[in-house]
Amino acid sequence: MRRYVIAGNWKMNMTPAQTAAFIKELAPMVAGKDKCDIVLCVPFVDIAPAIEAAKGTNIKIGAENVHFKESGAYTGEISASMLKEIGTEYVIVGHSERRQYFAETDETVNLRTKAALAAGLKVILCLGELLEARQAGITEEIVSMQTKLDFAGIPAEDLKNIIIAYEPVWAIGTGLTATPAQADEACGIIRRVIGDLYGAKAAEEMIIQYGGSMNDANAAELLACENVDGGLIGGASLKTDKFTAIVDAAN
Ligand code: PEP
């Protein structure tokens, strides 16, 4: 039995004061909706106020990225132990915007994942194909390869702390959404690769979210797919009513 995880990715939005106000508004709206885990991944400076505002609620807080080194001359970066020490629970790794604008590769995604796991963080590992790949009919090859590279050297006992977010790049922030059939098929491919790497039980237990313009109107049909275990939500996670509607769909 896999549990739904509904996670927001705020990207570069919200100040610390806006963060506290948002969570105060959201908390009563999602209170008691415990059939899914609810996570908000927020900009670094918003993490501490988010944790404070979310105390005593069912909202968990995550970061949007983490560096793979423990410390050193990496100006502007944040380590996994820094995130852990202030109470961060989750971290997004490998988001397509990081891959596209900040030159992240499957190799660095793999290193970041390992660093986050070593520090005791839960990882939301994003992967997904570009529009060109889908049009060329090579989605399966791309997501399979990404899964194998991103999980290289990650031991089976760490899988319980990893969520995969299948995010077709052409659907992120574009208003285009994968059809339920497309989402289910791609999540199923990823689940099969996890099975090849770690065995059938691991594949069965792996939580695989869909992300890409999920919103209050399309969440229910996407979440109804056999292989879709939740959502990673950008734009719609910035509005308490829309985000709550997605939590409701999961419940
Ligand atoms: C995301 O940021 O991971 C995302 C899926 O964004 P959006 O929901 O806005 O497409």
Short mmCIF file of N, CA and C in Angstrom, two decimals, residues 113-177:
data_model
loop_
_atom_site.label_atom_id
_atom_site.label_comp_id
_atom_site.label_asym_id
_atom_site.label_seq_id
_atom_site.Cartn_x
_atom_site.Cartn_y
_atom_site.Cartn_z
N THR A 113 21.64 13.56 -4.21
CA THR A 113 20.76 12.59 -3.55
C THR A 113 21.51 11.86 -2.44
N LYS A 114 22.71 11.42 -2.75
CA LYS A 114 23.49 10.68 -1.75
C LYS A 114 23.81 11.57 -0.55
N ALA A 115 24.16 12.84 -0.81
CA ALA A 115 24.49 13.76 0.30
C ALA A 115 23.25 14.00 1.17
N ALA A 116 22.12 14.18 0.54
CA ALA A 116 20.88 14.44 1.29
C ALA A 116 20.51 13.22 2.14
N LEU A 117 20.61 12.04 1.56
CA LEU A 117 20.27 10.82 2.30
C LEU A 117 21.21 10.61 3.48
N ALA A 118 22.50 10.90 3.24
CA ALA A 118 23.50 10.71 4.31
C ALA A 118 23.20 11.63 5.49
N ALA A 119 22.60 12.78 5.22
CA ALA A 119 22.28 13.73 6.30
C ALA A 119 20.92 13.43 6.94
N GLY A 120 20.22 12.45 6.41
CA GLY A 120 18.93 12.09 7.00
C GLY A 120 17.75 12.85 6.42
N LEU A 121 17.93 13.44 5.24
CA LEU A 121 16.81 14.11 4.57
C LEU A 121 16.07 13.12 3.68
N LYS A 122 14.79 13.41 3.41
CA LYS A 122 14.04 12.65 2.42
C LYS A 122 14.15 13.39 1.09
N VAL A 123 14.34 12.63 0.04
CA VAL A 123 14.61 13.23 -1.28
C VAL A 123 13.40 13.09 -2.20
N ILE A 124 13.05 14.17 -2.86
CA ILE A 124 12.09 14.11 -3.97
C ILE A 124 12.92 14.27 -5.24
N LEU A 125 13.17 13.16 -5.92
CA LEU A 125 14.09 13.13 -7.05
C LEU A 125 13.30 13.29 -8.35
N CYS A 126 13.58 14.38 -9.06
CA CYS A 126 12.80 14.68 -10.27
C CYS A 126 13.51 14.19 -11.52
N LEU A 127 12.74 13.65 -12.42
CA LEU A 127 13.26 13.31 -13.75
C LEU A 127 12.11 13.37 -14.74
N GLY A 128 12.46 13.40 -16.01
CA GLY A 128 11.41 13.47 -17.04
C GLY A 128 12.00 13.92 -18.36
N GLU A 129 11.26 13.66 -19.42
CA GLU A 129 11.79 13.88 -20.77
C GLU A 129 11.46 15.28 -21.29
N LEU A 130 12.30 15.76 -22.20
CA LEU A 130 12.02 17.01 -22.93
C LEU A 130 10.96 16.73 -24.01
N LEU A 131 10.37 17.83 -24.51
CA LEU A 131 9.37 17.70 -25.57
C LEU A 131 9.95 16.96 -26.79
N GLU A 132 11.19 17.30 -27.15
CA GLU A 132 11.82 16.67 -28.32
C GLU A 132 11.89 15.15 -28.15
N ALA A 133 12.17 14.72 -26.95
CA ALA A 133 12.28 13.28 -26.70
C ALA A 133 10.91 12.61 -26.84
N ARG A 134 9.88 13.27 -26.29
CA ARG A 134 8.54 12.68 -26.42
C ARG A 134 8.14 12.61 -27.89
N GLN A 135 8.41 13.71 -28.62
CA GLN A 135 8.02 13.72 -30.04
C GLN A 135 8.80 12.69 -30.85
N ALA A 136 10.02 12.43 -30.42
CA ALA A 136 10.85 11.44 -31.13
C ALA A 136 10.52 10.01 -30.70
N GLY A 137 9.62 9.88 -29.74
CA GLY A 137 9.21 8.53 -29.30
C GLY A 137 10.24 7.83 -28.44
N ILE A 138 11.09 8.62 -27.73
CA ILE A 138 12.13 7.97 -26.92
C ILE A 138 11.96 8.28 -25.42
N THR A 139 10.72 8.56 -25.02
CA THR A 139 10.46 8.83 -23.59
C THR A 139 10.93 7.66 -22.72
N GLU A 140 10.62 6.45 -23.14
CA GLU A 140 10.99 5.29 -22.32
C GLU A 140 12.50 5.20 -22.14
N GLU A 141 13.24 5.40 -23.24
CA GLU A 141 14.70 5.32 -23.14
C GLU A 141 15.23 6.40 -22.20
N ILE A 142 14.69 7.62 -22.33
CA ILE A 142 15.20 8.74 -21.53
C ILE A 142 14.90 8.54 -20.05
N VAL A 143 13.67 8.25 -19.70
CA VAL A 143 13.36 8.14 -18.26
C VAL A 143 14.02 6.89 -17.65
N SER A 144 14.20 5.85 -18.46
CA SER A 144 14.90 4.66 -17.95
C SER A 144 16.35 5.00 -17.66
N MET A 145 16.98 5.71 -18.61
CA MET A 145 18.39 6.06 -18.43
C MET A 145 18.56 6.99 -17.22
N GLN A 146 17.68 8.00 -17.12
CA GLN A 146 17.77 8.91 -15.98
C GLN A 146 17.63 8.14 -14.66
N THR A 147 16.67 7.24 -14.60
CA THR A 147 16.46 6.48 -13.36
C THR A 147 17.72 5.69 -13.01
N LYS A 148 18.30 5.02 -14.00
CA LYS A 148 19.50 4.21 -13.72
C LYS A 148 20.66 5.09 -13.26
N LEU A 149 20.86 6.23 -13.93
CA LEU A 149 21.99 7.10 -13.55
C LEU A 149 21.75 7.77 -12.21
N ASP A 150 20.53 8.23 -11.98
CA ASP A 150 20.25 8.96 -10.73
C ASP A 150 20.32 8.04 -9.51
N PHE A 151 20.06 6.75 -9.72
CA PHE A 151 20.07 5.80 -8.58
C PHE A 151 21.39 5.03 -8.48
N ALA A 152 22.36 5.36 -9.32
CA ALA A 152 23.62 4.59 -9.31
C ALA A 152 24.25 4.60 -7.92
N GLY A 153 24.53 3.43 -7.39
CA GLY A 153 25.23 3.33 -6.11
C GLY A 153 24.37 3.63 -4.90
N ILE A 154 23.08 3.81 -5.09
CA ILE A 154 22.20 4.06 -3.94
C ILE A 154 21.68 2.71 -3.42
N PRO A 155 21.99 2.39 -2.17
CA PRO A 155 21.61 1.06 -1.66
C PRO A 155 20.11 0.93 -1.43
N ALA A 156 19.64 -0.30 -1.48
CA ALA A 156 18.20 -0.57 -1.37
C ALA A 156 17.61 -0.02 -0.07
N GLU A 157 18.40 -0.02 1.01
CA GLU A 157 17.83 0.42 2.29
C GLU A 157 17.52 1.92 2.29
N ASP A 158 18.06 2.66 1.32
CA ASP A 158 17.78 4.10 1.25
C ASP A 158 16.50 4.42 0.48
N LEU A 159 15.93 3.43 -0.21
CA LEU A 159 14.79 3.72 -1.09
C LEU A 159 13.59 4.27 -0.33
N LYS A 160 13.43 3.87 0.92
CA LYS A 160 12.26 4.33 1.70
C LYS A 160 12.32 5.85 1.93
N ASN A 161 13.50 6.43 1.72
CA ASN A 161 13.64 7.87 1.90
C ASN A 161 13.69 8.64 0.58
N ILE A 162 13.32 7.97 -0.49
CA ILE A 162 13.30 8.63 -1.80
C ILE A 162 11.90 8.53 -2.41
N ILE A 163 11.45 9.67 -2.92
CA ILE A 163 10.24 9.74 -3.72
C ILE A 163 10.70 10.15 -5.12
N ILE A 164 10.17 9.52 -6.13
CA ILE A 164 10.50 9.95 -7.49
C ILE A 164 9.37 10.84 -7.99
N ALA A 165 9.74 11.98 -8.59
CA ALA A 165 8.73 12.81 -9.25
C ALA A 165 8.95 12.72 -10.76
N TYR A 166 8.01 12.07 -11.44
CA TYR A 166 8.08 12.07 -12.91
C TYR A 166 7.52 13.39 -13.40
N GLU A 167 8.38 14.18 -14.01
CA GLU A 167 7.96 15.51 -14.47
C GLU A 167 8.36 15.71 -15.93
N PRO A 168 7.45 15.45 -16.84
CA PRO A 168 7.77 15.72 -18.25
C PRO A 168 8.05 17.22 -18.40
N VAL A 169 9.21 17.56 -18.92
CA VAL A 169 9.65 18.96 -18.90
C VAL A 169 8.68 19.86 -19.67
N TRP A 170 8.07 19.30 -20.71
CA TRP A 170 7.14 20.08 -21.54
C TRP A 170 5.86 20.43 -20.80
N ALA A 171 5.64 19.82 -19.65
CA ALA A 171 4.39 20.10 -18.89
C ALA A 171 4.64 21.00 -17.69
N ILE A 172 5.89 21.36 -17.41
CA ILE A 172 6.17 22.11 -16.19
C ILE A 172 6.01 23.60 -16.44
N GLY A 173 5.07 24.19 -15.74
CA GLY A 173 4.86 25.63 -15.84
C GLY A 173 4.30 26.09 -17.17
N THR A 174 3.86 25.15 -17.99
CA THR A 174 3.39 25.50 -19.33
C THR A 174 1.87 25.49 -19.44
N GLY A 175 1.21 24.92 -18.42
CA GLY A 175 -0.24 24.75 -18.52
C GLY A 175 -0.60 23.48 -19.29
N LEU A 176 0.40 22.87 -19.95
CA LEU A 176 0.16 21.57 -20.61
C LEU A 176 0.29 20.48 -19.56
N THR A 177 -0.60 19.54 -19.57
CA THR A 177 -0.53 18.44 -18.61
C THR A 177 -0.44 17.14 -19.38
#
